[in-house]
Amino acid sequence: MTKLSKQFFYRDTVIVAQELLGKYFVSNLKDGKVVGKIVETEAYKGIDDLACHASKGKTNRTEALFGETGRLYIYLNYGIFWLTNIVAHRDGVGAVLIRAAEITEGFDLVNNRLSNHRFVKPNDKPASGPGKFSVAFGINKDFHKEDVTESCKIYIEDRGVTISKFDLVESKRIGVDYAGHCKDFLWRYYIKNNTYISKK
DNA sequence: AAAAGGATCACCT
DNA sequence: GGTGATCCTTTTT
């Protein structure tokens, strides 16, 4: 059980997105610890990817995407949800959106967090979707640029689970119909037949 | 100072 | 599978 390193994220964004499946996401905050197996991710890669915020250029908001790998890129979506991304690229720009996880530890805390949120309700799939994922793990703006390869609050563990290519499903990314020719890229990945993905 | 834009969710059919 | 609710940050003037 080892913590993912800087090198892990310093590779092609698509590869990192695939290999994050089966890894364990850990948040250890003041109010307790939550652990979950990552079951769904999406790659946002390069300034030519119209779905990637970096395609709009380098601004205060998107600056992190151009920076050091292994750090979190957190941004607000629909004025409501903080979405959790990890900066990952080999040369240039990119990040992996964490879309869903299978909670393995900290169920009560997750339940409390969902209950206290305005727009989500507790259920049996508490982290099946990027908005709910962030709520479940207590992630918000405060963790923007947190380095998951060094932090003791937010980090990712390799517990020896590997997903065979037969269990790896690739599909179109969700909610990016505005992205022109990029909208059909098969840059969403999830574990086949897993119950906790956001949608088929 | 003002406007626009959503990498969603829950609920309905 | 489709629709409506919802509102804060970023971006632009």
Short mmCIF file of C-alpha atoms (C1' of nucleotides) in Angstrom, two decimals:
data_model
loop_
_atom_site.label_atom_id
_atom_site.label_comp_id
_atom_site.label_asym_id
_atom_site.label_seq_id
_atom_site.Cartn_x
_atom_site.Cartn_y
_atom_site.Cartn_z
CA MET A 1 0.00 0.00 0.00
CA THR A 2 1.96 2.92 -1.29
CA LYS A 3 1.10 6.53 -1.92
CA LEU A 4 1.08 7.58 -5.56
CA SER A 5 4.14 9.57 -6.55
CA LYS A 6 4.90 12.61 -8.61
CA GLN A 7 6.10 10.33 -11.42
CA PHE A 8 2.73 8.60 -11.57
CA PHE A 9 1.08 11.85 -12.60
CA TYR A 10 3.90 12.96 -14.87
CA ARG A 11 2.68 10.86 -17.78
CA ASP A 12 0.15 11.17 -20.56
CA THR A 13 -3.16 12.37 -19.11
CA VAL A 14 -5.08 9.52 -20.73
CA ILE A 15 -2.79 6.87 -19.23
CA VAL A 16 -3.09 8.41 -15.79
CA ALA A 17 -6.88 8.53 -16.09
CA GLN A 18 -6.95 4.82 -16.91
CA GLU A 19 -4.52 3.81 -14.19
CA LEU A 20 -6.28 5.77 -11.48
CA LEU A 21 -9.09 3.23 -11.68
CA GLY A 22 -8.81 0.83 -8.77
CA LYS A 23 -6.66 3.20 -6.73
CA TYR A 24 -7.86 4.36 -3.32
CA PHE A 25 -8.68 8.00 -2.74
CA VAL A 26 -8.20 9.11 0.86
CA SER A 27 -9.32 12.29 2.59
CA ASN A 28 -8.22 12.65 6.19
CA LEU A 29 -9.72 15.88 7.53
CA LYS A 30 -10.61 17.35 10.89
CA ASP A 31 -13.95 15.62 11.06
CA GLY A 32 -12.64 12.21 10.07
CA LYS A 33 -11.34 9.91 7.41
CA VAL A 34 -12.99 8.74 4.21
CA VAL A 35 -11.58 6.16 1.80
CA GLY A 36 -12.95 5.01 -1.53
CA LYS A 37 -11.89 3.05 -4.58
CA ILE A 38 -11.85 5.15 -7.74
CA VAL A 39 -14.18 3.59 -10.33
CA GLU A 40 -14.66 6.35 -12.92
CA THR A 41 -12.44 9.09 -14.38
CA GLU A 42 -12.19 11.44 -17.34
CA ALA A 43 -9.14 12.92 -19.07
CA TYR A 44 -8.97 16.59 -20.01
CA LYS A 45 -5.85 17.01 -22.01
CA GLY A 46 -4.12 19.87 -23.73
CA ILE A 47 -4.98 23.33 -25.02
CA ASP A 48 -6.46 21.77 -28.16
CA ASP A 49 -9.09 19.90 -26.16
CA LEU A 50 -12.05 22.26 -26.30
CA ALA A 51 -13.60 20.59 -23.27
CA CYS A 52 -10.50 21.32 -21.21
CA HIS A 53 -10.57 24.64 -19.43
CA ALA A 54 -7.00 25.23 -20.49
CA SER A 55 -8.18 25.64 -24.09
CA LYS A 56 -9.49 29.07 -23.11
CA GLY A 57 -6.00 30.13 -22.18
CA LYS A 58 -4.06 30.62 -19.01
CA THR A 59 -5.99 32.58 -16.40
CA ASN A 60 -5.99 32.74 -12.64
CA ARG A 61 -8.50 29.93 -12.63
CA THR A 62 -6.82 27.56 -15.09
CA GLU A 63 -3.26 28.28 -14.11
CA ALA A 64 -3.02 25.08 -12.08
CA LEU A 65 -3.66 22.98 -15.19
CA PHE A 66 -0.40 24.24 -16.67
CA GLY A 67 1.57 23.61 -13.51
CA GLU A 68 3.13 20.90 -11.47
CA THR A 69 1.58 17.44 -11.73
CA GLY A 70 0.03 15.72 -8.76
CA ARG A 71 -1.76 18.81 -7.50
CA LEU A 72 -5.49 19.26 -7.26
CA TYR A 73 -7.40 21.47 -9.68
CA ILE A 74 -10.67 22.39 -7.99
CA TYR A 75 -13.32 24.51 -9.64
CA LEU A 76 -16.94 25.38 -9.12
CA ASN A 77 -19.47 23.96 -11.52
CA TYR A 78 -23.03 25.24 -12.00
CA GLY A 79 -22.38 27.58 -9.09
CA ILE A 80 -23.06 24.60 -6.87
CA PHE A 81 -20.51 21.80 -7.00
CA TRP A 82 -16.77 21.72 -6.47
CA LEU A 83 -15.27 19.21 -8.89
CA THR A 84 -12.08 17.32 -8.07
CA ASN A 85 -9.33 17.03 -10.68
CA ILE A 86 -5.71 15.99 -10.41
CA VAL A 87 -3.17 17.71 -12.63
CA ALA A 88 -1.52 15.10 -14.84
CA HIS A 89 0.43 15.44 -18.05
CA ARG A 90 3.74 14.60 -19.59
CA ASP A 91 4.39 17.84 -21.36
CA GLY A 92 2.19 20.83 -21.06
CA VAL A 93 -1.36 20.74 -19.88
CA GLY A 94 -3.97 18.40 -18.51
CA ALA A 95 -5.90 16.94 -15.60
CA VAL A 96 -7.99 13.93 -14.64
CA LEU A 97 -11.51 14.45 -13.31
CA ILE A 98 -12.48 11.98 -10.61
CA ARG A 99 -16.10 11.14 -11.31
CA ALA A 100 -17.01 8.32 -8.96
CA ALA A 101 -15.76 6.11 -6.16
CA GLU A 102 -16.84 3.11 -4.14
CA ILE A 103 -16.69 4.15 -0.49
CA THR A 104 -14.88 1.62 1.71
CA GLU A 105 -14.37 3.59 4.90
CA GLY A 106 -16.15 6.48 6.63
CA PHE A 107 -19.74 5.80 5.65
CA ASP A 108 -21.23 7.78 8.55
CA LEU A 109 -19.19 10.86 7.78
CA VAL A 110 -20.11 10.65 4.11
CA ASN A 111 -23.75 10.40 5.08
CA ASN A 112 -23.50 13.46 7.29
CA ARG A 113 -21.83 15.50 4.60
CA LEU A 114 -24.44 14.60 2.00
CA SER A 115 -27.25 15.34 4.46
CA ASN A 116 -25.90 18.81 5.17
CA HIS A 117 -25.60 19.73 1.50
CA ARG A 118 -28.29 21.70 -0.27
CA PHE A 119 -28.35 19.80 -3.54
CA VAL A 120 -27.59 16.18 -2.82
CA LYS A 121 -29.32 13.54 -0.81
CA PRO A 122 -27.78 10.56 0.97
CA ASN A 123 -28.29 7.25 -0.77
CA ASP A 124 -26.61 3.92 -1.31
CA LYS A 125 -24.27 5.31 -3.97
CA PRO A 126 -22.91 8.36 -2.20
CA ALA A 127 -19.99 9.15 -4.54
CA SER A 128 -21.46 8.17 -7.90
CA GLY A 129 -20.89 11.42 -9.76
CA PRO A 130 -18.28 14.18 -9.62
CA GLY A 131 -20.38 16.58 -7.56
CA LYS A 132 -21.30 13.99 -4.99
CA PHE A 133 -17.75 12.67 -4.94
CA SER A 134 -16.42 16.02 -3.76
CA VAL A 135 -19.14 16.39 -1.15
CA ALA A 136 -18.50 12.88 0.16
CA PHE A 137 -14.78 13.50 0.54
CA GLY A 138 -15.21 16.99 1.96
CA ILE A 139 -13.41 18.66 -0.92
CA ASN A 140 -13.88 22.33 -1.71
CA LYS A 141 -11.99 25.39 -2.87
CA ASP A 142 -9.67 25.23 0.14
CA PHE A 143 -7.90 22.27 -1.42
CA HIS A 144 -7.16 23.90 -4.74
CA LYS A 145 -3.52 23.18 -5.57
CA GLU A 146 -3.10 20.74 -2.70
CA ASP A 147 -0.31 18.33 -3.65
CA VAL A 148 -1.68 14.80 -3.33
CA THR A 149 1.80 13.29 -3.52
CA GLU A 150 2.86 15.17 -0.38
CA SER A 151 -0.29 16.05 1.55
CA CYS A 152 -1.38 14.05 4.58
CA LYS A 153 -4.97 15.29 4.16
CA ILE A 154 -5.68 14.25 0.57
CA TYR A 155 -3.75 11.46 -1.10
CA ILE A 156 -4.11 8.35 -3.20
CA GLU A 157 -3.01 4.84 -2.36
CA ASP A 158 -2.06 1.92 -4.56
CA ARG A 159 -3.35 -1.13 -2.73
CA GLY A 160 -2.34 -3.54 -5.43
CA VAL A 161 -5.58 -3.54 -7.35
CA THR A 162 -5.11 -3.52 -11.11
CA ILE A 163 -7.88 -3.34 -13.67
CA SER A 164 -7.40 -5.65 -16.63
CA LYS A 165 -8.08 -4.23 -20.06
CA PHE A 166 -11.15 -6.45 -20.25
CA ASP A 167 -12.65 -4.65 -17.28
CA LEU A 168 -11.78 -1.19 -18.56
CA VAL A 169 -14.57 0.56 -20.42
CA GLU A 170 -13.97 3.71 -22.47
CA SER A 171 -16.73 6.06 -23.51
CA LYS A 172 -17.58 9.63 -24.37
CA ARG A 173 -17.12 12.22 -21.70
CA ILE A 174 -20.25 13.45 -19.95
CA GLY A 175 -21.68 16.94 -20.32
CA VAL A 176 -19.31 18.33 -22.94
CA ASP A 177 -21.59 18.57 -25.97
CA TYR A 178 -20.44 22.14 -26.48
CA ALA A 179 -16.88 20.99 -27.24
CA GLY A 180 -17.14 20.68 -31.01
CA HIS A 181 -15.01 17.95 -32.51
CA CYS A 182 -13.69 17.05 -29.06
CA LYS A 183 -17.04 16.06 -27.62
CA ASP A 184 -16.84 12.50 -28.93
CA PHE A 185 -13.35 11.70 -27.65
CA LEU A 186 -13.38 8.44 -25.71
CA TRP A 187 -11.66 9.90 -22.70
CA ARG A 188 -14.03 8.68 -20.00
CA TYR A 189 -13.02 5.47 -18.28
CA TYR A 190 -14.75 3.25 -15.80
CA ILE A 191 -14.63 -0.21 -14.32
CA LYS A 192 -16.89 -2.61 -16.17
CA ASN A 193 -20.03 -3.70 -14.33
CA ASN A 194 -19.20 -1.58 -11.31
CA THR A 195 -22.28 -0.50 -9.37
CA TYR A 196 -20.96 2.90 -8.37
CA ILE A 197 -20.30 4.61 -11.69
CA SER A 198 -22.34 7.75 -12.39
CA LYS A 199 -24.17 6.35 -15.43
CA LYS A 200 -23.86 3.79 -18.17
"C1'" DA B 1 -19.94 46.80 -11.97
"C1'" DA B 2 -22.37 43.51 -14.83
"C1'" DA B 3 -23.03 39.31 -17.37
"C1'" DA B 4 -22.63 34.72 -18.60
"C1'" DG B 5 -21.67 30.16 -18.20
"C1'" DG B 6 -21.90 25.82 -16.89
"C1'" DA B 7 -16.98 18.66 -16.62
"C1'" DT B 8 -24.45 18.25 -12.06
"C1'" DC B 9 -28.37 16.22 -9.50
"C1'" DA B 10 -32.85 14.54 -8.47
"C1'" DC B 11 -36.93 13.44 -10.20
"C1'" DC B 12 -40.16 12.44 -13.85
"C1'" DT B 13 -41.80 9.41 -17.88
"C1'" DG C 1 -33.60 9.24 -21.46
"C1'" DG C 2 -34.97 13.73 -20.73
"C1'" DT C 3 -36.02 17.97 -18.22
"C1'" DG C 4 -35.79 21.80 -14.86
"C1'" DA C 5 -33.69 23.87 -10.72
"C1'" DT C 6 -30.15 26.49 -9.11
"C1'" DC C 7 -26.45 30.34 -7.99
"C1'" DC C 8 -21.44 31.31 -7.45
"C1'" DT C 9 -17.08 32.27 -9.76
"C1'" DT C 10 -14.81 33.90 -13.57
"C1'" DT C 11 -14.49 36.77 -17.16
"C1'" DT C 12 -15.31 40.81 -19.47
"C1'" DT C 13 -16.67 45.64 -19.88
#
